[in-house]
XYZ file of C-alpha atoms in Angstrom:
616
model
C 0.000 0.000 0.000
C 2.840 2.562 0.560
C 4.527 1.617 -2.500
C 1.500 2.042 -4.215
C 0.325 5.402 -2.977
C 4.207 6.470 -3.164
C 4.185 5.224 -7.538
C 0.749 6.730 -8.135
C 1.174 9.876 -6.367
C 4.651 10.302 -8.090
C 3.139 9.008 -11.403
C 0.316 11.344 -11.197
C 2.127 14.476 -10.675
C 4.345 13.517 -14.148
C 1.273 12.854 -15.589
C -2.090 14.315 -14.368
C -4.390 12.786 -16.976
C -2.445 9.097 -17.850
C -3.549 6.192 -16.589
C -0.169 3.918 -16.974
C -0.025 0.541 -15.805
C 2.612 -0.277 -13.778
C 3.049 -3.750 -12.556
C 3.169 -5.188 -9.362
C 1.547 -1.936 -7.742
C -1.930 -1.347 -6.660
C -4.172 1.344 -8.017
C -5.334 4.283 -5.795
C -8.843 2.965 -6.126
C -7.698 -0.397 -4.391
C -5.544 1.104 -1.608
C -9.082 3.865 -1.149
C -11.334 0.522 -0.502
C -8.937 -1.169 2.249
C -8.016 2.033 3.856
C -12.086 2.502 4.316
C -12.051 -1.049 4.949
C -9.884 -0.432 8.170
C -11.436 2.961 8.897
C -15.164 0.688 8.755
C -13.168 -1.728 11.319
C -11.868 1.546 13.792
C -15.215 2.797 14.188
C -16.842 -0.289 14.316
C -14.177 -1.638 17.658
C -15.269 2.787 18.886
C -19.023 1.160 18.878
C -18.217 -1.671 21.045
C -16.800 0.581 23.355
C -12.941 -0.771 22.780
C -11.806 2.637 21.887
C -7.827 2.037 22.262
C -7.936 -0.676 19.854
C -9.865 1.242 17.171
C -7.023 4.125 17.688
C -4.209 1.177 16.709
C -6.271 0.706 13.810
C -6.840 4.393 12.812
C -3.128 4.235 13.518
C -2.789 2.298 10.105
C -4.086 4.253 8.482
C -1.914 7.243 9.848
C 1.420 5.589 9.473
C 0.435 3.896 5.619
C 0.336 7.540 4.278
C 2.413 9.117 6.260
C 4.951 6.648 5.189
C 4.094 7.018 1.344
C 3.943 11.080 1.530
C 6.467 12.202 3.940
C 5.490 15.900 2.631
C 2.345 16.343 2.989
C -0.264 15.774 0.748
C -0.126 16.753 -2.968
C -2.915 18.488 -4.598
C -5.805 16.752 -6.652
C -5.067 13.177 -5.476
C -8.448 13.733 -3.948
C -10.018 13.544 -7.813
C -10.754 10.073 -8.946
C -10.517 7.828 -5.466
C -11.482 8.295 -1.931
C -7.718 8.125 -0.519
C -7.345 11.711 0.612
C -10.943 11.569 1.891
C -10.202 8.623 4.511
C -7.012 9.964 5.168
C -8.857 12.891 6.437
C -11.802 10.743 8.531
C -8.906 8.960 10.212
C -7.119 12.127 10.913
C -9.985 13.429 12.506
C -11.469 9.944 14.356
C -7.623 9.215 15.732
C -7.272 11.826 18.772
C -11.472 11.707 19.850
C -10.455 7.574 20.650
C -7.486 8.555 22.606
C -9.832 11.144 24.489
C -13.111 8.675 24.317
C -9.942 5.970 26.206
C -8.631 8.301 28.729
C -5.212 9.206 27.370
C -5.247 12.831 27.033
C -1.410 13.096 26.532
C -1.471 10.583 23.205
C -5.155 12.889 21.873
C -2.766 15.990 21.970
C -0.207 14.133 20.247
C -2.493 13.222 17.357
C -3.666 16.835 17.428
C -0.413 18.038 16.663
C 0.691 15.082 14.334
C -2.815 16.520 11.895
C -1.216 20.080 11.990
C 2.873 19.374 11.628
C 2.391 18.899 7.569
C -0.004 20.712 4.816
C -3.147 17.216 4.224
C -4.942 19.329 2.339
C -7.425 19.982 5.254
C -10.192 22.528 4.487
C -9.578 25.343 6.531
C -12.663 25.012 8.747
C -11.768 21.558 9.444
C -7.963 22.672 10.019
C -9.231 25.752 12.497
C -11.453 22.753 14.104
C -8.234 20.407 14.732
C -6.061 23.613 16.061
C -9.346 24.617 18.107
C -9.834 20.948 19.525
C -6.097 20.908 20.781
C -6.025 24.545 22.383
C -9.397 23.300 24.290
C -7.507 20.309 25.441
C -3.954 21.981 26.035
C -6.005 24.376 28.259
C -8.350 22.499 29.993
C -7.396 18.683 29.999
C -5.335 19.000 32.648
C -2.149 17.131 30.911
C 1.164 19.154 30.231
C 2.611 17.604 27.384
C 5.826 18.901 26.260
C 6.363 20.131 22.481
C 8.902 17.169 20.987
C 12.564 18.101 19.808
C 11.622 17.948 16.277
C 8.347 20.086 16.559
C 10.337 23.282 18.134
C 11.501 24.582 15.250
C 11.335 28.431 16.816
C 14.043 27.581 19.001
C 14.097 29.246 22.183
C 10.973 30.905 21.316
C 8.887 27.661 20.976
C 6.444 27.075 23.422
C 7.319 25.990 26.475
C 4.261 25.094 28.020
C 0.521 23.701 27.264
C -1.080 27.040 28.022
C 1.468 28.949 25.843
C 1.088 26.255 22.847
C -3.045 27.145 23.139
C -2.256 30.656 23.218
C -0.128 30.409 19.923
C -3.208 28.007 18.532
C -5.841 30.732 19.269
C -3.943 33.950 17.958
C -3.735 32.094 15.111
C -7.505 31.160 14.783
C -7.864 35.218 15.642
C -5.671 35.619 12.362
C -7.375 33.535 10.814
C -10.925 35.533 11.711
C -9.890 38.694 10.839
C -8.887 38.191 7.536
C -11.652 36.328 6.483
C -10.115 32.926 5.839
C -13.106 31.251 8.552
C -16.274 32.570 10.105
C -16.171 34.469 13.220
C -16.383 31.652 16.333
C -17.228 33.039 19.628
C -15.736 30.135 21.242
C -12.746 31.530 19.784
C -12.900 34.373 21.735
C -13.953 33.045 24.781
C -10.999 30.310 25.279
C -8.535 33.268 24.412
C -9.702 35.588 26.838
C -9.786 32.772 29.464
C -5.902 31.570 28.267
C -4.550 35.300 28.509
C -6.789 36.114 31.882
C -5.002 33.206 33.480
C -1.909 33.838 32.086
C -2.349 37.577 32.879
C -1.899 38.573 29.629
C -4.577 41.664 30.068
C -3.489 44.033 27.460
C -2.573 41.579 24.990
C -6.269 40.479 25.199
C -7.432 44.009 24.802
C -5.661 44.310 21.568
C -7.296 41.218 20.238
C -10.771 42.773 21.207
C -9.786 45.819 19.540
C -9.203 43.981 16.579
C -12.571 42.218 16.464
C -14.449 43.138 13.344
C -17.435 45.874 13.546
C -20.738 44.130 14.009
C -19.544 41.609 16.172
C -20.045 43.203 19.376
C -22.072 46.433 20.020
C -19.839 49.775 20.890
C -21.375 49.341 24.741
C -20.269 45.792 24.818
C -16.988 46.253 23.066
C -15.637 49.475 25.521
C -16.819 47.162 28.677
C -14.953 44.149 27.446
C -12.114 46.651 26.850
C -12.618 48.245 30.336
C -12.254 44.668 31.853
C -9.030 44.184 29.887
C -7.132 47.439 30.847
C -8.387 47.386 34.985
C -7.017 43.626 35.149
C -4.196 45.008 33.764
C -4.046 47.865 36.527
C -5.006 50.674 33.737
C -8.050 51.658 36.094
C -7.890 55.274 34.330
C -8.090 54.121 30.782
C -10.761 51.745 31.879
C -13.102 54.658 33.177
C -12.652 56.377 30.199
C -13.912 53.634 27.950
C -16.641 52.925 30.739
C -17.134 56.785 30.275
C -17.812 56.329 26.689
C -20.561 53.150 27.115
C -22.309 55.349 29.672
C -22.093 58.228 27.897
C -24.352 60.690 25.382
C -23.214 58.787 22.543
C -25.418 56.160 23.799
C -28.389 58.295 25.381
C -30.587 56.902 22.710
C -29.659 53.342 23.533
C -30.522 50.491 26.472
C -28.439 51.357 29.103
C -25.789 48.902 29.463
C -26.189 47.950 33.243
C -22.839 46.463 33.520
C -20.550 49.619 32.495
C -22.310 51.551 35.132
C -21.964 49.047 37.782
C -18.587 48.503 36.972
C -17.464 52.297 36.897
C -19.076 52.722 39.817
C -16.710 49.927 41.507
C -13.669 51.816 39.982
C -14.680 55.030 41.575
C -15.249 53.765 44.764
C -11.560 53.053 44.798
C -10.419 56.275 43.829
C -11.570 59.200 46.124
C -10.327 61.215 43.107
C -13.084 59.821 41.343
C -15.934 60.102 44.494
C -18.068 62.373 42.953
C -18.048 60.774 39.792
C -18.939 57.179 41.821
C -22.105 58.777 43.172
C -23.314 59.532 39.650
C -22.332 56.064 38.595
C -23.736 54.444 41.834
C -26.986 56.284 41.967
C -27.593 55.210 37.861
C -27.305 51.559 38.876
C -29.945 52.280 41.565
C -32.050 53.650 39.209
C -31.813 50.911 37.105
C -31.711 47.985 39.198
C -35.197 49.250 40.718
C -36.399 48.470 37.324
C -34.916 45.263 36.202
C -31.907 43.925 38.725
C -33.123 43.914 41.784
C -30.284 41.702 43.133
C -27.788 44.404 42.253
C -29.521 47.284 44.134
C -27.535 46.166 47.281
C -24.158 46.651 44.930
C -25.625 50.269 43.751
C -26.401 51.169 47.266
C -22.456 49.725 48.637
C -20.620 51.887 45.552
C -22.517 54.922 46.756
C -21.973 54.874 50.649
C -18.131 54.256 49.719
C -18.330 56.972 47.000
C -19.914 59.207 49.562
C -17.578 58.803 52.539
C -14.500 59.471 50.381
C -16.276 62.772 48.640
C -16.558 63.510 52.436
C -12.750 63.112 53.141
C -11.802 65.326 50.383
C -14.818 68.113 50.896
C -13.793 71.619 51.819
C -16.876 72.463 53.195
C -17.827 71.421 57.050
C -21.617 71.130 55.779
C -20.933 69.421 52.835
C -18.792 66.922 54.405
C -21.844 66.689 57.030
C -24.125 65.773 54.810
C -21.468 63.258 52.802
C -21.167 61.621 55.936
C -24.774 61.038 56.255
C -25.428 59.726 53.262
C -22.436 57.419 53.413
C -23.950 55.615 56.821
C -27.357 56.011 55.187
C -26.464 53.881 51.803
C -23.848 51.477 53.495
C -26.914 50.605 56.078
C -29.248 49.952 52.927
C -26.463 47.768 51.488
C -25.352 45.608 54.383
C -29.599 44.993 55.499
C -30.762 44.548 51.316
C -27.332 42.607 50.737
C -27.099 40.248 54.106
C -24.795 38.390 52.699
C -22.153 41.014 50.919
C -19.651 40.781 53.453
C -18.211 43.838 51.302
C -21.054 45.998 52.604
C -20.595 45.050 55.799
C -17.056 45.566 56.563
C -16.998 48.971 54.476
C -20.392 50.204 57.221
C -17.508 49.383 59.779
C -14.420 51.335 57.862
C -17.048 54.141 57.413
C -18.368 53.206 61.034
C -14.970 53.943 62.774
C -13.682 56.680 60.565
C -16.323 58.628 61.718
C -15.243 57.604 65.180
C -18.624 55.696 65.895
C -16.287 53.118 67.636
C -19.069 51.088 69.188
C -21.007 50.604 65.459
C -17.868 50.220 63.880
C -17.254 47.595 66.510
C -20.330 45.094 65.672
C -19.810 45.408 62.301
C -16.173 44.184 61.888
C -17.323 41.419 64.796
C -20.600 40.616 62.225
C -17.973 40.274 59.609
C -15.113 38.204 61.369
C -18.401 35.429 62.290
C -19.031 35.447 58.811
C -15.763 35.214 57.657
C -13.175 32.279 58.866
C -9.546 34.070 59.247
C -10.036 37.039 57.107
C -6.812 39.296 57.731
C -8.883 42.208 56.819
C -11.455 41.735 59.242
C -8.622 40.895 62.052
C -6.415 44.349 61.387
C -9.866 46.717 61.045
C -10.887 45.057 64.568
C -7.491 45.180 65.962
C -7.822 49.330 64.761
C -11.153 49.506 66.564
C -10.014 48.318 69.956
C -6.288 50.790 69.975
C -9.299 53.648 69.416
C -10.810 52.795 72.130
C -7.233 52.894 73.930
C -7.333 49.384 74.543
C -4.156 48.480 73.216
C -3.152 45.114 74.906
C -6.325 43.684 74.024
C -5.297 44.758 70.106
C -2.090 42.956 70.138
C -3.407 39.808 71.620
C -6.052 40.012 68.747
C -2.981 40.905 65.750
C -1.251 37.648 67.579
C -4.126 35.455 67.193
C -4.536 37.021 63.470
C -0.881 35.748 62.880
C -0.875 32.566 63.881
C -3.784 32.435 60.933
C -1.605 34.115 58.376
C 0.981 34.018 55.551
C 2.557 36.067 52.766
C 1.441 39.580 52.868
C -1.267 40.124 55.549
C 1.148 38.213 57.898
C 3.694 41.326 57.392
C 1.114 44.022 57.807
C 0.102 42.593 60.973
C 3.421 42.598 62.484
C 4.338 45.936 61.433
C 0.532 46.634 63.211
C 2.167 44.902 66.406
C 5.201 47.206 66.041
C 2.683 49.896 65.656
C 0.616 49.243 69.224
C 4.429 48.161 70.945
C 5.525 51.566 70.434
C 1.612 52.980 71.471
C 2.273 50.882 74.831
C 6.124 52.352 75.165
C 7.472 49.385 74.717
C 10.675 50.704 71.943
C 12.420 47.259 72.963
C 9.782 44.872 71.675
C 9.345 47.041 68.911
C 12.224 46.888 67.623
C 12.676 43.429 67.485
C 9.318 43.013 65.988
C 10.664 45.812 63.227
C 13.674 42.958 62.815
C 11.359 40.141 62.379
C 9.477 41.962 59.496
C 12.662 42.654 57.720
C 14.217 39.326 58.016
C 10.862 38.002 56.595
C 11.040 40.327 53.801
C 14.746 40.378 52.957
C 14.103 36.422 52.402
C 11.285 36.604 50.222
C 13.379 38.838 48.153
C 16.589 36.067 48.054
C 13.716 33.541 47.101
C 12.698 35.783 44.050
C 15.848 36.456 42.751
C 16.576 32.529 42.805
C 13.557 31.888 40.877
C 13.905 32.522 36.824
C 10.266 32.339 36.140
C 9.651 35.153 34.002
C 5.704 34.613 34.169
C 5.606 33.985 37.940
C 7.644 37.301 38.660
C 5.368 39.234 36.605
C 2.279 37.797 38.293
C 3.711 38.402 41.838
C 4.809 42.036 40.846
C 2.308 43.839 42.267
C 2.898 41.997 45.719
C 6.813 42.937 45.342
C 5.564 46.195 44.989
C 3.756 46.510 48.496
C 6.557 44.823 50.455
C 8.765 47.639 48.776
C 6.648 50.039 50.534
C 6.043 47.889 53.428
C 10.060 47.601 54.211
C 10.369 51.405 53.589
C 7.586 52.010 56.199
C 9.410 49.794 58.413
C 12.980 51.722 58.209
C 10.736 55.052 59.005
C 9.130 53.666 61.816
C 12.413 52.500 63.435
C 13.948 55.819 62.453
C 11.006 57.584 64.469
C 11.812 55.238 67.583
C 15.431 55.860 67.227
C 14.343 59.638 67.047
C 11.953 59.582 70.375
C 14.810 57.595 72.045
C 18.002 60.182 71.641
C 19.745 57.495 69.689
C 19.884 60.097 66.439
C 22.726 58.126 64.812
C 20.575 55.002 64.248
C 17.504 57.225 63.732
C 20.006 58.555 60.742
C 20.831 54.938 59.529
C 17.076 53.790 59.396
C 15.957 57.228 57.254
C 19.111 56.276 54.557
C 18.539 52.746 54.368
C 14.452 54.015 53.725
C 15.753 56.541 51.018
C 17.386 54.038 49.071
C 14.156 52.823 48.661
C 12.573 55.578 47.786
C 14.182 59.104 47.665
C 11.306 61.125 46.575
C 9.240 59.747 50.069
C 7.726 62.683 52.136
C 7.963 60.823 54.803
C 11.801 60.591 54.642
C 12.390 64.393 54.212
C 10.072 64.475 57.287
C 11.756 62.334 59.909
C 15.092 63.808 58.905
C 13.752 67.078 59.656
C 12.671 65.636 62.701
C 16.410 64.788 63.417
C 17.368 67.665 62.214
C 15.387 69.832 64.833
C 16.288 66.929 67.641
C 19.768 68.911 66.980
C 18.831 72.485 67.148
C 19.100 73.323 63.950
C 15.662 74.577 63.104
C 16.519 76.440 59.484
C 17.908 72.878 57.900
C 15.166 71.298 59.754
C 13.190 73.699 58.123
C 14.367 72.814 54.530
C 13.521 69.171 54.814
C 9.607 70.020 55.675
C 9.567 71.825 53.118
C 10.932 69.584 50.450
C 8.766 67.173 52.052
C 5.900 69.410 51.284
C 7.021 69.822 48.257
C 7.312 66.617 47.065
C 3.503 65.871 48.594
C 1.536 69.344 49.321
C -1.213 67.294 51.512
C 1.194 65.861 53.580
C -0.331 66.500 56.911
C 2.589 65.376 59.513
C 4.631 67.795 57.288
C 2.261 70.692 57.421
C 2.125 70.034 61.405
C 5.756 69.973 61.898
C 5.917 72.900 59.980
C 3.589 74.601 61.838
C 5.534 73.756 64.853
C 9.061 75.078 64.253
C 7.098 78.466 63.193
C 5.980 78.540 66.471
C 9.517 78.404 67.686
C 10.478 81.699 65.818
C 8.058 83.702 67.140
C 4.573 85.536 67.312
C 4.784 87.110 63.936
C 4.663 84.245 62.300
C 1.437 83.046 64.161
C -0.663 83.961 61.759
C 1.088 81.441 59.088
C 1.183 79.162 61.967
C -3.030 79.263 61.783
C -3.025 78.803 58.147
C -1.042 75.786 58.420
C -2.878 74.591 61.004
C -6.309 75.038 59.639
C -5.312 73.776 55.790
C -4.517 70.636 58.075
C -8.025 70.101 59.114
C -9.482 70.870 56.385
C -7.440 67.654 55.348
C -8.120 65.999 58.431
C -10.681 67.181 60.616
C -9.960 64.544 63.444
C -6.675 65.387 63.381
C -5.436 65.812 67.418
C -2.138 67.137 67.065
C -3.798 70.110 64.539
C -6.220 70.820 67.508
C -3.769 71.002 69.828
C -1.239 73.020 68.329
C -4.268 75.238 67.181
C -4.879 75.781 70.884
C -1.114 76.929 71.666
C -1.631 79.375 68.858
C -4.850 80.993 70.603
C -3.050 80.716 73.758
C -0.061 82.868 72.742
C -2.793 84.850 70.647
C -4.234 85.914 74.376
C -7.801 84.178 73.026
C -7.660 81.331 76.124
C -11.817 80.657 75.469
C -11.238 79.371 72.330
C -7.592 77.815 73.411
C -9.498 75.843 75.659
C -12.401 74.624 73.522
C -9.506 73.803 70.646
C -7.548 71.813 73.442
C -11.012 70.305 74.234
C -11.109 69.088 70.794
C -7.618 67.367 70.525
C -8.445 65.517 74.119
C -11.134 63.727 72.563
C -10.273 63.011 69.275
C -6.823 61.363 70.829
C -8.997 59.307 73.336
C -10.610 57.929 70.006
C -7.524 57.621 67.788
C -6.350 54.711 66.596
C -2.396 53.951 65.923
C -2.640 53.778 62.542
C -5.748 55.320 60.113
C -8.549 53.475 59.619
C -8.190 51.837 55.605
């Protein structure tokens, strides 16, 4: 049979229209009958349920013209016998036996073996085979490794299953956008779940960008977009786009629910964006009262965290009054309507204890802990609660319990927390060994990154390098500030370099070594760091107090730029103590004592409520 198809191939090509006789070889036609008579036999054996030995017989089949056309197959054999017909049943019956027996890792093979060399396929059937394998690459569960002889891209072959389904799909997305097959949302679907896993985020929103016109509406297209660029931490560009589905061009249109719930999630994690949230937040009200009813408790959540933030960064006491209202007001809808958003609930606590209702704020981050088994979160905004309420031992038994629970990140948050209610207790000591813990933990999760080469897995953990970047360079400042409060100004000086090497533009750097600097006496370079640490972050508020403070120290004319720092300070922070207080020194060298005493009033209380770090 191989000789034969080898002769008549080769004899055909020579001579497309002859019909010579050669002896001792079979004619196509013959070879076409037993080739159907073993493809009969294969699915026959698949019928009676012995599927692996109806693949050795599809095998045959396989390895007869493989064997006889090393190539590939030429073109036109197909006219005048069934041979290239068969051949292209059997390549298609071989890998659904393999998957019918079980063996996933010999399907992909016989996947692969139907794409290696140009059979003529038709290029549906050929985008079926490449779409069957990238289904089973991603999803099968197997990792089969590309053979020597298939990775002929060298080092940029595929190295894994998922990256061999990605290559399959582009392709079939080539393929689609020029025309050569009909658009195949499945297509679509299994790419953006390979890149999604892969994190592959803006890759994927260049595919959707290519999509055809027609295919999606605009609405659709700009929230599939929006999804793409906010995975890939592009939460700007993906309000714009949400912008543009929500926006006049689309008045005359359905609204399309989604984009609105959706940028009214991305505001609520912006306060730059609060104001913006509540327009968002109160248009997925309005439409879920009319046909989601299940997402009014989301609407209502958005706009009570929308609302508290617009509070935070209102000028105006009333306005931030009436912020603060609303804020309880929707997060109390949410957290009844939505019993079971646990997202509600523990943002009515944040909002809760921010607005120093300690108690509230107290039975909602308890509601959410029962509900919750070990949630970090719900451990460090409890922990918070109770060092407000100036009970600070019971806080660091309840960040010890939370640690014995915890790993990777939240575990170093909570010990810096610990450091955090040490210091709160006077305990420098204890602190500082706790500080030494955290950065031992962190310096070896560092060596541990650098040993591993994984390109992928670096990029996926990048945002978590990230945080313990600024979680070490927190750590250096807060042992610089101990160093500071303890006369030990050398170390205090080591701590605030070894923080600056991790960031140099940090206000919070140029602070503390102003701090230092003023430990020393020397108020006019003490004065230059505040102010490059103010100008490096305007808002700064420990900067704008410090400031405030060392004017003090020159004198009573410059009280009255003392008061302006002060009072921009509240307007930042209204439950700032420290701004009360030094408020009150400022009306006390002023002569007015009345309103000294009513500011000094002020700090008192808001310090007996404070917590040791702010409520986030």
């Amino acid at each position: 049979m191989i000789k034969a198809i080898a002769e008549r191939t080769k004899q055909r090509k020579l001579r497309p229209k002859a019909d010579m006789v050669v002896p001792n070889v079979m004619s196509l036609h013959s070879v076409s009958l037993l080739l159907e008579a073993i493809l009969l036999k294969s699915r026959s054996l698949e019928e009676l349920g012995q599927c692996i030995e109806a693949a050795k017989e599809c095998r045959i089949i396989l390895d007869t013209v493989e064997s006889a056309l090393p190539n590939g197959m030429p073109e036109g054999i197909g006219e005048g016998c069934k041979l290239q017909e068969m051949f292209h049943k059997a390549l298609e019956l071989f890998p659904s036996l393999w998957i019918k027996a079980g063996f996933l890792d010999e399907a992909v093979t016989a996947y692969r073996r139907a794409l290696v060399k140009p059979w003529n396929l038709e290029p549906r059937k050929l985008a079926a085979v490449e779409k069957d394998l990238a289904m089973i690459l991603l999803y099968g569960g197997v990792e089969v490794s590309l053979p020597s002889q298939l990775q002929v891209w060298g080092k940029t072959a595929p190295k894994s299953s998922a990256e061999e389904a990605i290559l399959l799909l582009l392709i079939l997305m080539s393929k689609v956008a020029i025309r050569e097959i009909d658009w195949d949302a499945e297509i679509m679907d299994h790419l953006t779940f390979a890149l999604s896993v892969t994190g592959m985020f803006e890759l994927l929103a260049d595919h959707v960008e290519q999509i055809l016109p027609g295919i999606y509406g605009r609405a659709e297209r700009w929230y599939f977009l929006a999804l793409c660029y906010s995975a890939a931490g592009h939460d700007g560009v993906a309000l714009n786009l949400l912008r543009k589905a929500c926006g006049s061009s689309e008045a005359n249109h359905r609204p399309h629910f989604p984009s609105f719930l959706f940028g009214a999630k991305l505001c609520s994690l912006d306060p730059h964006h609060a104001h913006e949230g509540i327009k968002f937040s109160r248009e997925v009200i309005v439409i879920a009262k009319q046909q989601n009813e299940h997402f009014l408790s989301q609407g209502h959540k958005f706009l009570g965290i929308c609302y508290g933030a617009a509070a935070r960064i209102s000028v105006l006491d009333s306005e931030r009054s009436i912020f603060q209202r609303e804020s309880l007001d929707s997060l109390n809808c949410a957290a009844v309507n939505g019993s079971d958003d646990l997202e509600a609930i523990v943002s009515l606590g944040l909002e809760n204890a921010i607005q120093r209702n300690l108690d509230a704020a107290y039975n909602n981050i308890m509601m959410y802990s029962d509900m919750t088994v070990g949630s970090s979160r719900g451990w460090q905004l409890l922990a918070l609660i109770i060092s407000a309420q100036q009970r600070f031992k019971d806080a660091e038994t309840i960040v010890d319990f939370a640690l014995d629970d915890s790993g990777g990140m939240d575990q170093l948050e909570l010990l810096r927390l610990k450091a955090v209610l040490q210091i709160s207790q006077q305990q420098p000591k204890e602190a500082i060994e706790t500080y030494r813990i955290l950065l031992a933990l962190i310096q070896a999760k560092k060596e541990l990154l650098l040993q591993d080469k994984n390109i992928d897995q670096e990029q996926a953990f990048r945002h978590e390098a990230l945080t313990e970047r600024k979680l070490e360079m927190e750590a250096w400042q807060d042992l610089a500030t101990i160093y500071t409060d303890i006369g030990s100004l050398l170390d205090a000086k080591t701590c605030v370099d070894k923080a600056r090497l991790i960031e140099y533009f940090s206000p919070r750097c140029w602070h503390i070594t102003g701090m230092l600097l003023e430990a020393q006496s020397l108020y006019k370079e003490a004065f230059v760091s505040f102010s490059v640490s103010l100008s490096i972050e305007p808002d700064y508020i420990p900067g704008i107090i410090s400031t405030a403070e060392l004017l003090m120290k020159l004198g009573m004319q410059s009280l009255p730029i003392v008061r302006s720092f002060l009072m921009n300070a509240l307007r930042l922070e209204p439950t700032n103590h420290d701004a009360w207080f030094n408020l009150g020194l400022v009306s006390k060298m002023e002569g007015s004592l009345q309103q000294a005493a009513e500011f000094f009033q002020a700090a008192y209380e808001l310090k007996l409520s404070a917590p040791v770090q702010k409520f986030k």
